[in-house]
């Protein structure tokens, strides 16, 4: 019998700057051949010089990357990755859904899932960069309620025959057909550490995507977050989500040291960054994490 405590291990595909020495296609093939369970892509459409929006995962509110590094489109990258693999799961960690057209997004996700045989997972978040929303002509202040609606619209569109409905922020008219439908049931994971993200994960999502840098892991915070969205699920009269992922950028060693504790707190999978310059290092990172749990 498989050890239920053994977490799934995913990896971020190379997506920007000189730290991307291999193509996305080569990286996806490599990840699958080495044995990673999943491959993921982060999301921004644009970055904005001089932006004042605070980055929520830094105590000083400062972004930790160069905004001039190229960042290809998330869904196109994952479509390419899916075309050259056959087993590995593909996911977004996380896609900023409220700044997109929900019907177009539904079609894009369904298309990738259909073409890859049901291997797609949609991680979504509200976003934090107000200046990015402004460039795209998307409202920023009500992005939370938009995401709530978008999740409903996505699932309805994935049936192929969405119900005519006037939402607060969108309207689906009668007679709409939205094809193709996904090959399977596309899981929606809500990303974020805020109380609003935990509410959304507990009440509406199929899972949660936490975020902590490996050198700043706080197991107690993860445990408290899990308890919080379990309570939200109970209030909504539904079973709590059981897919609890954590994106963990940074060196592998600190994550490996605390991985067993994270699993004990409820985490079922982690998504790591690796040095794509060195295939041996990519393999050793997975081996180290596999040895870190019973």
Short mmCIF file of C-alpha atoms in Angstrom, two decimals, residues 12-119:
data_model
loop_
_atom_site.label_atom_id
_atom_site.label_comp_id
_atom_site.label_asym_id
_atom_site.label_seq_id
_atom_site.Cartn_x
_atom_site.Cartn_y
_atom_site.Cartn_z
CA UNK A 12 8.37 25.08 -11.70
CA UNK A 13 9.26 25.15 -15.37
CA UNK A 14 11.96 27.66 -16.40
CA UNK A 15 10.09 30.78 -17.31
CA UNK A 16 12.16 33.91 -17.23
CA UNK A 17 15.55 35.42 -17.65
CA UNK A 18 19.02 33.94 -18.00
CA UNK A 19 18.06 31.32 -15.41
CA UNK A 20 16.17 29.51 -18.17
CA UNK A 21 19.02 27.67 -19.93
CA UNK A 22 16.82 24.99 -21.47
CA UNK A 23 13.65 25.31 -23.47
CA UNK A 24 10.31 24.72 -21.80
CA UNK A 25 9.87 21.61 -23.93
CA UNK A 26 13.24 20.21 -22.85
CA UNK A 27 12.54 21.02 -19.20
CA UNK A 28 9.12 19.36 -19.30
CA UNK A 29 10.61 16.22 -20.86
CA UNK A 30 13.38 16.23 -18.28
CA UNK A 31 10.98 16.62 -15.36
CA UNK A 32 8.87 13.72 -16.59
CA UNK A 33 11.86 11.46 -17.28
CA UNK A 34 13.38 12.15 -13.85
CA UNK A 35 10.10 11.37 -12.11
CA UNK A 36 8.51 14.60 -10.93
CA UNK A 37 4.77 14.32 -10.44
CA UNK A 38 3.87 17.68 -11.91
CA UNK A 39 5.18 20.74 -13.78
CA UNK A 40 3.92 24.23 -13.05
CA UNK A 41 4.04 27.76 -14.40
CA UNK A 42 3.64 31.09 -12.64
CA UNK A 43 1.70 34.00 -14.08
CA UNK A 44 1.96 37.67 -14.93
CA UNK A 45 0.89 39.28 -18.19
CA UNK A 46 2.97 42.42 -17.70
CA UNK A 47 5.20 43.98 -15.07
CA UNK A 48 5.22 47.73 -14.49
CA UNK A 49 8.26 49.85 -13.73
CA UNK A 50 7.90 51.95 -10.61
CA UNK A 51 4.83 50.05 -9.36
CA UNK A 52 3.91 50.84 -5.78
CA UNK A 53 1.77 47.77 -5.09
CA UNK A 54 3.33 45.80 -2.22
CA UNK A 55 4.42 42.24 -2.98
CA UNK A 56 2.48 40.16 -0.41
CA UNK A 57 5.09 37.45 0.13
CA UNK A 58 7.89 39.73 1.29
CA UNK A 59 7.97 41.45 4.68
CA UNK A 60 9.15 44.64 2.98
CA UNK A 61 6.63 44.28 0.15
CA UNK A 62 9.43 44.12 -2.44
CA UNK A 63 9.40 41.87 -5.52
CA UNK A 64 12.30 39.40 -5.60
CA UNK A 65 12.93 39.30 -9.34
CA UNK A 66 14.03 41.53 -12.19
CA UNK A 67 10.95 42.83 -14.01
CA UNK A 68 12.88 42.94 -17.30
CA UNK A 69 13.35 39.18 -17.37
CA UNK A 70 11.12 37.63 -20.04
CA UNK A 71 8.01 35.87 -18.74
CA UNK A 72 6.18 33.87 -21.45
CA UNK A 73 2.43 33.35 -21.37
CA UNK A 74 1.50 30.80 -18.72
CA UNK A 75 -1.08 28.79 -20.65
CA UNK A 76 0.93 28.70 -23.86
CA UNK A 77 3.94 27.39 -21.96
CA UNK A 78 1.87 24.64 -20.37
CA UNK A 79 0.36 23.70 -23.74
CA UNK A 80 3.89 23.27 -25.10
CA UNK A 81 4.86 21.22 -22.04
CA UNK A 82 1.80 19.03 -22.50
CA UNK A 83 2.59 18.40 -26.14
CA UNK A 84 5.97 16.81 -25.36
CA UNK A 85 4.94 14.76 -22.29
CA UNK A 86 2.46 11.97 -21.61
CA UNK A 87 2.28 11.47 -17.83
CA UNK A 88 3.24 14.52 -15.84
CA UNK A 89 0.49 16.78 -14.51
CA UNK A 90 0.44 20.41 -15.62
CA UNK A 91 -0.66 23.33 -13.48
CA UNK A 92 -0.69 27.07 -12.84
CA UNK A 93 0.70 28.36 -9.55
CA UNK A 94 -1.14 30.59 -9.74
CA UNK A 95 -3.03 32.16 -12.65
CA UNK A 96 -4.41 35.64 -11.96
CA UNK A 97 -7.93 34.85 -13.08
CA UNK A 98 -9.84 38.08 -12.29
CA UNK A 99 -7.92 40.10 -14.87
CA UNK A 100 -9.01 37.72 -17.65
CA UNK A 101 -12.21 37.08 -19.57
CA UNK A 102 -13.68 34.03 -17.76
CA UNK A 103 -15.24 32.47 -20.86
CA UNK A 104 -12.02 32.73 -22.86
CA UNK A 105 -10.12 31.31 -19.88
CA UNK A 106 -12.58 28.42 -19.63
CA UNK A 107 -11.99 27.56 -23.29
CA UNK A 108 -8.19 27.80 -22.98
CA UNK A 109 -8.09 25.54 -19.93
CA UNK A 110 -10.54 23.03 -21.42
CA UNK A 111 -8.49 22.90 -24.62
CA UNK A 112 -5.23 22.14 -22.80
CA UNK A 113 -6.93 19.55 -20.59
CA UNK A 114 -8.57 17.88 -23.60
CA UNK A 115 -5.35 17.81 -25.62
CA UNK A 116 -3.32 16.41 -22.71
CA UNK A 117 -5.80 13.73 -21.68
CA UNK A 118 -7.00 15.34 -18.47
CA UNK A 119 -3.65 16.39 -16.97
#
